[in-house]
Amino acid sequence: MRPILLASLFVLVPSTVLADDSLVGQPAPDFAGARIFHEDGKRKLSDYKGEVVLVVFFCTICKTQWIEGPVEGLMEKYGARGLAVLGYLGGETEINDQTAGKAREYVREMDFAVFFGADLSAPGTVEPFQAYRAGKRPHCFLINADGNVAWSGTPGTVSIPEPEIEKLLAARAAGIASRHPDAPGALLEALRAGRTAKAYELAMRAGLEPLAAELGGGARKRLARANALHEARDYAAALAIYQTLASSWRD
């Protein structure tokens, strides 16, 4: 990585390089993390193709103001419907066990996947800060289910547009429904109505594993997160997820 484009692990380095909005409408540059602080087995951005992805470039100074508030709030609200949030943490130019340990501690309570450092050995991947020109952080990019950049912006300057997220999720659901026209009517109705959690449950009950896999299991992952929060006695956070899942499931 080039230091001019990075925040150190604890200090935001000023930069005059702003994110390149010309990426909107273009295929999202693929990248892989040198360290991956999550357990879903996905190692590259392209592994999330088929989901709507919010990519967040950030550093430690961004945490309390933007990462723990609006970004995680979007994950809570839309995660069960197919929104994946993927964080890329600006780090030291040398990625080793010590810097990775500091980064891991920083993101320990974040409720979404986080990459730290670039793995340029992965075929077809790029150095993400260069490819996205994410010199001002935090900076967010919405990527549609086809893998194209649909929106970019900086929280604090502009709000992450929930109507755009809704539109992208609706387009994703319509695309999945069109690829499975023989699925049960109740399942397709739930999917088109945005009740992705219910559609996922119905697909599992019907033994439609390819369809369930295409839905991404967002509801299952959100439920697992809620159960973990409940076990940790964070009842308010757990209840918020349970209520969101119930809203997505019911008629």
mmCIF file of C-alpha atoms in Angstrom:
data_model
loop_
_atom_site.group_PDB
_atom_site.id
_atom_site.type_symbol
_atom_site.label_atom_id
_atom_site.label_comp_id
_atom_site.label_asym_id
_atom_site.label_seq_id
_atom_site.Cartn_x
_atom_site.Cartn_y
_atom_site.Cartn_z
ATOM 1 C CA MET A 1 0.000 0.000 0.000
ATOM 2 C CA ARG A 2 1.113 3.580 -0.542
ATOM 3 C CA PRO A 3 1.206 5.579 2.702
ATOM 4 C CA ILE A 4 -0.187 8.775 1.099
ATOM 5 C CA LEU A 5 -3.514 7.062 0.607
ATOM 6 C CA LEU A 6 -3.764 5.475 4.025
ATOM 7 C CA ALA A 7 -4.735 6.470 7.505
ATOM 8 C CA SER A 8 -2.398 5.080 10.117
ATOM 9 C CA LEU A 9 -4.090 2.790 12.574
ATOM 10 C CA PHE A 10 -4.629 5.643 15.043
ATOM 11 C CA VAL A 11 -4.153 8.909 13.096
ATOM 12 C CA LEU A 12 -6.078 10.262 10.106
ATOM 13 C CA VAL A 13 -3.628 11.475 7.474
ATOM 14 C CA PRO A 14 -5.013 14.478 5.509
ATOM 15 C CA SER A 15 -5.266 13.969 1.781
ATOM 16 C CA THR A 16 -6.474 16.042 -1.140
ATOM 17 C CA VAL A 17 -7.423 12.889 -3.058
ATOM 18 C CA LEU A 18 -11.197 12.457 -3.009
ATOM 19 C CA ALA A 19 -13.214 9.407 -4.005
ATOM 20 C CA ASP A 20 -13.743 9.146 -7.737
ATOM 21 C CA ASP A 21 -17.475 9.410 -8.457
ATOM 22 C CA SER A 22 -16.780 8.297 -12.021
ATOM 23 C CA LEU A 23 -16.851 4.764 -10.575
ATOM 24 C CA VAL A 24 -20.639 5.024 -10.326
ATOM 25 C CA GLY A 25 -22.126 2.804 -13.014
ATOM 26 C CA GLN A 26 -18.873 0.893 -13.449
ATOM 27 C CA PRO A 27 -17.892 -2.601 -12.215
ATOM 28 C CA ALA A 28 -16.636 -2.373 -8.656
ATOM 29 C CA PRO A 29 -12.867 -3.030 -8.480
ATOM 30 C CA ASP A 30 -12.265 -6.354 -6.779
ATOM 31 C CA PHE A 31 -10.051 -6.532 -3.713
ATOM 32 C CA ALA A 32 -9.026 -8.995 -1.042
ATOM 33 C CA GLY A 33 -7.915 -8.430 2.529
ATOM 34 C CA ALA A 34 -4.546 -9.411 3.932
ATOM 35 C CA ARG A 35 -6.350 -9.950 7.241
ATOM 36 C CA ILE A 36 -10.039 -10.809 7.404
ATOM 37 C CA PHE A 37 -11.882 -10.199 10.658
ATOM 38 C CA HIS A 38 -14.989 -12.311 10.112
ATOM 39 C CA GLU A 39 -16.037 -15.933 9.794
ATOM 40 C CA ASP A 40 -18.236 -16.168 6.690
ATOM 41 C CA GLY A 41 -15.508 -17.618 4.456
ATOM 42 C CA LYS A 42 -15.668 -14.781 1.939
ATOM 43 C CA ARG A 43 -12.205 -13.463 1.183
ATOM 44 C CA LYS A 44 -12.802 -10.999 -1.673
ATOM 45 C CA LEU A 45 -15.328 -8.361 -2.587
ATOM 46 C CA SER A 46 -16.346 -10.469 -5.592
ATOM 47 C CA ASP A 47 -17.402 -13.248 -3.194
ATOM 48 C CA TYR A 48 -20.335 -10.989 -2.276
ATOM 49 C CA LYS A 49 -21.645 -10.716 -5.848
ATOM 50 C CA GLY A 50 -25.378 -11.305 -5.844
ATOM 51 C CA GLU A 51 -25.812 -9.273 -2.671
ATOM 52 C CA VAL A 52 -26.195 -5.531 -2.320
ATOM 53 C CA VAL A 53 -22.968 -4.413 -0.661
ATOM 54 C CA LEU A 54 -22.138 -1.282 1.283
ATOM 55 C CA VAL A 55 -18.346 -0.941 1.282
ATOM 56 C CA VAL A 56 -17.047 1.384 3.983
ATOM 57 C CA PHE A 57 -13.464 2.677 3.907
ATOM 58 C CA PHE A 58 -12.636 3.897 7.382
ATOM 59 C CA CYS A 59 -10.007 4.385 10.080
ATOM 60 C CA THR A 60 -10.135 4.363 13.863
ATOM 61 C CA ILE A 61 -11.049 8.035 14.155
ATOM 62 C CA CYS A 62 -14.297 7.288 12.285
ATOM 63 C CA LYS A 63 -15.585 4.691 14.722
ATOM 64 C CA THR A 64 -17.860 6.333 17.234
ATOM 65 C CA GLN A 65 -19.296 9.045 14.999
ATOM 66 C CA TRP A 66 -20.129 7.063 11.865
ATOM 67 C CA ILE A 67 -19.342 3.369 12.088
ATOM 68 C CA GLU A 68 -21.182 2.491 15.295
ATOM 69 C CA GLY A 69 -24.162 4.672 14.369
ATOM 70 C CA PRO A 70 -25.478 5.023 10.820
ATOM 71 C CA VAL A 71 -23.529 2.183 9.193
ATOM 72 C CA GLU A 72 -24.375 -0.470 11.767
ATOM 73 C CA GLY A 73 -27.920 0.878 11.853
ATOM 74 C CA LEU A 74 -28.258 0.118 8.145
ATOM 75 C CA MET A 75 -26.931 -3.381 8.752
ATOM 76 C CA GLU A 76 -29.539 -3.909 11.453
ATOM 77 C CA LYS A 77 -32.336 -2.613 9.238
ATOM 78 C CA TYR A 78 -31.472 -4.225 5.918
ATOM 79 C CA GLY A 79 -29.152 -7.162 6.699
ATOM 80 C CA ALA A 80 -31.955 -9.712 6.637
ATOM 81 C CA ARG A 81 -33.066 -8.412 3.226
ATOM 82 C CA GLY A 82 -29.715 -8.936 1.527
ATOM 83 C CA LEU A 83 -27.553 -5.926 2.406
ATOM 84 C CA ALA A 84 -23.987 -6.922 3.202
ATOM 85 C CA VAL A 85 -21.746 -4.356 4.912
ATOM 86 C CA LEU A 86 -18.049 -4.769 4.233
ATOM 87 C CA GLY A 87 -15.534 -2.580 6.033
ATOM 88 C CA TYR A 88 -12.015 -1.860 4.875
ATOM 89 C CA LEU A 89 -9.852 -0.505 7.694
ATOM 90 C CA GLY A 90 -6.977 1.835 6.833
ATOM 91 C CA GLY A 91 -3.863 0.423 8.427
ATOM 92 C CA GLU A 92 -0.128 0.533 8.617
ATOM 93 C CA THR A 93 1.934 0.048 5.486
ATOM 94 C CA GLU A 94 3.453 -3.049 7.092
ATOM 95 C CA ILE A 95 0.811 -5.663 7.791
ATOM 96 C CA ASN A 96 2.126 -7.960 10.498
ATOM 97 C CA ASP A 97 0.846 -9.729 13.594
ATOM 98 C CA GLN A 98 1.273 -6.636 15.764
ATOM 99 C CA THR A 99 -0.629 -4.211 13.524
ATOM 100 C CA ALA A 100 -3.243 -6.858 12.748
ATOM 101 C CA GLY A 101 -3.702 -7.417 16.471
ATOM 102 C CA LYS A 102 -4.348 -3.716 17.019
ATOM 103 C CA ALA A 103 -6.809 -3.654 14.148
ATOM 104 C CA ARG A 104 -8.619 -6.752 15.388
ATOM 105 C CA GLU A 105 -9.092 -5.196 18.821
ATOM 106 C CA TYR A 106 -10.458 -2.038 17.225
ATOM 107 C CA VAL A 107 -13.102 -3.850 15.159
ATOM 108 C CA ARG A 108 -13.922 -6.459 17.806
ATOM 109 C CA GLU A 109 -17.476 -5.229 18.442
ATOM 110 C CA MET A 110 -18.345 -4.281 14.873
ATOM 111 C CA ASP A 111 -21.283 -6.184 13.490
ATOM 112 C CA PHE A 112 -20.046 -6.586 9.929
ATOM 113 C CA ALA A 113 -17.151 -8.061 7.963
ATOM 114 C CA VAL A 114 -13.902 -6.095 8.092
ATOM 115 C CA PHE A 115 -10.777 -6.423 5.970
ATOM 116 C CA PHE A 116 -7.412 -5.006 7.014
ATOM 117 C CA GLY A 117 -4.565 -4.568 4.541
ATOM 118 C CA ALA A 118 -4.520 -5.666 0.913
ATOM 119 C CA ASP A 119 -3.780 -9.136 -0.420
ATOM 120 C CA LEU A 120 -2.356 -8.335 -3.847
ATOM 121 C CA SER A 121 -1.515 -11.980 -4.469
ATOM 122 C CA ALA A 122 -5.185 -12.759 -5.115
ATOM 123 C CA PRO A 123 -5.791 -12.966 -8.894
ATOM 124 C CA GLY A 124 -7.603 -9.986 -10.374
ATOM 125 C CA THR A 125 -7.582 -7.910 -7.177
ATOM 126 C CA VAL A 126 -6.318 -4.371 -6.660
ATOM 127 C CA GLU A 127 -5.046 -2.126 -3.888
ATOM 128 C CA PRO A 128 -8.450 -0.839 -2.743
ATOM 129 C CA PHE A 129 -7.573 2.683 -1.583
ATOM 130 C CA GLN A 130 -5.940 3.363 -4.933
ATOM 131 C CA ALA A 131 -8.684 1.747 -6.997
ATOM 132 C CA TYR A 132 -11.485 3.577 -5.179
ATOM 133 C CA ARG A 133 -9.475 6.739 -4.485
ATOM 134 C CA ALA A 134 -10.858 6.673 -0.960
ATOM 135 C CA GLY A 135 -8.561 9.365 0.396
ATOM 136 C CA LYS A 136 -11.196 10.981 2.607
ATOM 137 C CA ARG A 137 -12.617 8.731 5.256
ATOM 138 C CA PRO A 138 -15.051 7.372 6.083
ATOM 139 C CA HIS A 139 -16.184 6.897 2.501
ATOM 140 C CA CYS A 140 -18.918 4.558 1.370
ATOM 141 C CA PHE A 141 -19.768 2.831 -1.891
ATOM 142 C CA LEU A 142 -23.042 1.039 -2.640
ATOM 143 C CA ILE A 143 -22.602 -1.884 -5.014
ATOM 144 C CA ASN A 144 -25.583 -3.541 -6.644
ATOM 145 C CA ALA A 145 -26.220 -7.274 -6.951
ATOM 146 C CA ASP A 146 -24.597 -7.288 -10.407
ATOM 147 C CA GLY A 147 -21.341 -6.000 -8.919
ATOM 148 C CA ASN A 148 -21.533 -2.417 -10.228
ATOM 149 C CA VAL A 149 -21.022 0.744 -8.163
ATOM 150 C CA ALA A 150 -24.419 2.430 -7.718
ATOM 151 C CA TRP A 151 -23.544 5.292 -5.340
ATOM 152 C CA SER A 152 -20.658 6.792 -3.432
ATOM 153 C CA GLY A 153 -20.473 9.387 -0.702
ATOM 154 C CA THR A 154 -18.929 10.493 2.564
ATOM 155 C CA PRO A 155 -21.028 10.277 5.755
ATOM 156 C CA GLY A 156 -21.169 13.706 7.346
ATOM 157 C CA THR A 157 -21.171 15.335 3.936
ATOM 158 C CA VAL A 158 -24.133 13.397 2.572
ATOM 159 C CA SER A 159 -26.322 10.740 4.150
ATOM 160 C CA ILE A 160 -26.178 7.155 2.943
ATOM 161 C CA PRO A 161 -29.400 7.092 0.876
ATOM 162 C CA GLU A 162 -31.876 4.567 2.231
ATOM 163 C CA PRO A 163 -34.153 4.995 -0.826
ATOM 164 C CA GLU A 164 -31.231 3.857 -3.005
ATOM 165 C CA ILE A 165 -30.682 0.842 -0.750
ATOM 166 C CA GLU A 166 -34.388 0.013 -0.953
ATOM 167 C CA LYS A 167 -34.293 0.276 -4.748
ATOM 168 C CA LEU A 168 -31.225 -1.959 -5.056
ATOM 169 C CA LEU A 169 -32.682 -4.560 -2.697
ATOM 170 C CA ALA A 170 -35.976 -4.556 -4.630
ATOM 171 C CA ALA A 171 -34.106 -5.044 -7.905
ATOM 172 C CA ARG A 172 -32.134 -7.902 -6.350
ATOM 173 C CA ALA A 173 -35.323 -9.581 -5.123
ATOM 174 C CA ALA A 174 -36.994 -9.186 -8.518
ATOM 175 C CA GLY A 175 -33.972 -10.705 -10.223
ATOM 176 C CA ILE A 176 -33.979 -13.715 -7.900
ATOM 177 C CA ALA A 177 -37.723 -14.199 -8.429
ATOM 178 C CA SER A 178 -37.302 -14.071 -12.206
ATOM 179 C CA ARG A 179 -34.648 -16.796 -12.057
ATOM 180 C CA HIS A 180 -36.927 -19.093 -10.054
ATOM 181 C CA PRO A 181 -40.379 -18.782 -11.685
ATOM 182 C CA ASP A 182 -41.411 -22.258 -10.536
ATOM 183 C CA ALA A 183 -40.918 -21.531 -6.842
ATOM 184 C CA PRO A 184 -44.050 -21.647 -4.645
ATOM 185 C CA GLY A 185 -46.284 -18.616 -5.067
ATOM 186 C CA ALA A 186 -46.123 -17.687 -1.376
ATOM 187 C CA LEU A 187 -42.336 -17.620 -1.574
ATOM 188 C CA LEU A 188 -42.277 -15.411 -4.661
ATOM 189 C CA GLU A 189 -44.896 -13.120 -3.150
ATOM 190 C CA ALA A 190 -42.816 -12.719 0.022
ATOM 191 C CA LEU A 191 -39.688 -12.067 -2.014
ATOM 192 C CA ARG A 192 -41.284 -9.399 -4.211
ATOM 193 C CA ALA A 193 -42.779 -7.745 -1.104
ATOM 194 C CA GLY A 194 -39.342 -7.430 0.488
ATOM 195 C CA ARG A 195 -39.976 -10.082 3.149
ATOM 196 C CA THR A 196 -36.685 -11.787 2.421
ATOM 197 C CA ALA A 197 -36.472 -13.496 5.789
ATOM 198 C CA LYS A 198 -39.804 -15.219 5.156
ATOM 199 C CA ALA A 199 -38.772 -16.110 1.592
ATOM 200 C CA TYR A 200 -35.563 -17.676 2.910
ATOM 201 C CA GLU A 201 -37.486 -19.706 5.496
ATOM 202 C CA LEU A 202 -39.979 -20.907 2.855
ATOM 203 C CA ALA A 203 -37.146 -21.878 0.490
ATOM 204 C CA MET A 204 -35.500 -23.931 3.237
ATOM 205 C CA ARG A 205 -38.770 -25.644 4.115
ATOM 206 C CA ALA A 206 -39.370 -26.495 0.446
ATOM 207 C CA GLY A 207 -35.864 -27.915 0.061
ATOM 208 C CA LEU A 208 -34.958 -25.251 -2.518
ATOM 209 C CA GLU A 209 -31.351 -24.973 -1.418
ATOM 210 C CA PRO A 210 -30.069 -23.124 -4.531
ATOM 211 C CA LEU A 211 -32.747 -20.475 -4.055
ATOM 212 C CA ALA A 212 -32.013 -20.242 -0.331
ATOM 213 C CA ALA A 213 -28.318 -19.885 -1.087
ATOM 214 C CA GLU A 214 -29.044 -17.119 -3.576
ATOM 215 C CA LEU A 215 -31.015 -15.277 -0.924
ATOM 216 C CA GLY A 216 -27.773 -15.321 1.033
ATOM 217 C CA GLY A 217 -29.013 -16.500 4.397
ATOM 218 C CA GLY A 218 -29.079 -12.926 5.663
ATOM 219 C CA ALA A 219 -31.937 -13.734 8.019
ATOM 220 C CA ARG A 220 -30.079 -16.718 9.444
ATOM 221 C CA LYS A 221 -26.953 -14.636 10.037
ATOM 222 C CA ARG A 222 -28.964 -11.849 11.674
ATOM 223 C CA LEU A 223 -30.706 -14.363 13.921
ATOM 224 C CA ALA A 224 -27.363 -15.844 14.960
ATOM 225 C CA ARG A 225 -26.131 -12.351 15.789
ATOM 226 C CA ALA A 226 -29.251 -11.606 17.838
ATOM 227 C CA ASN A 227 -28.855 -14.864 19.766
ATOM 228 C CA ALA A 228 -25.215 -14.016 20.508
ATOM 229 C CA LEU A 229 -26.212 -10.568 21.767
ATOM 230 C CA HIS A 230 -28.900 -12.138 23.931
ATOM 231 C CA GLU A 231 -26.379 -14.563 25.423
ATOM 232 C CA ALA A 232 -24.122 -11.580 26.163
ATOM 233 C CA ARG A 233 -27.114 -9.915 27.921
ATOM 234 C CA ASP A 234 -27.226 -7.070 25.411
ATOM 235 C CA TYR A 235 -30.976 -7.415 25.362
ATOM 236 C CA ALA A 236 -31.812 -4.115 23.703
ATOM 237 C CA ALA A 237 -29.577 -4.789 20.693
ATOM 238 C CA ALA A 238 -30.867 -8.360 20.426
ATOM 239 C CA LEU A 239 -34.484 -7.193 20.593
ATOM 240 C CA ALA A 240 -33.907 -4.683 17.784
ATOM 241 C CA ILE A 241 -32.734 -7.498 15.480
ATOM 242 C CA TYR A 242 -35.557 -9.836 16.512
ATOM 243 C CA GLN A 243 -38.102 -7.109 15.750
ATOM 244 C CA THR A 244 -36.535 -6.390 12.354
ATOM 245 C CA LEU A 245 -36.587 -10.094 11.473
ATOM 246 C CA ALA A 246 -40.202 -10.400 12.582
ATOM 247 C CA SER A 247 -41.154 -7.449 10.391
ATOM 248 C CA SER A 248 -39.400 -9.026 7.411
ATOM 249 C CA TRP A 249 -41.055 -12.424 8.008
ATOM 250 C CA ARG A 250 -44.679 -11.672 8.787
ATOM 251 C CA ASP A 251 -47.466 -11.038 6.279
#
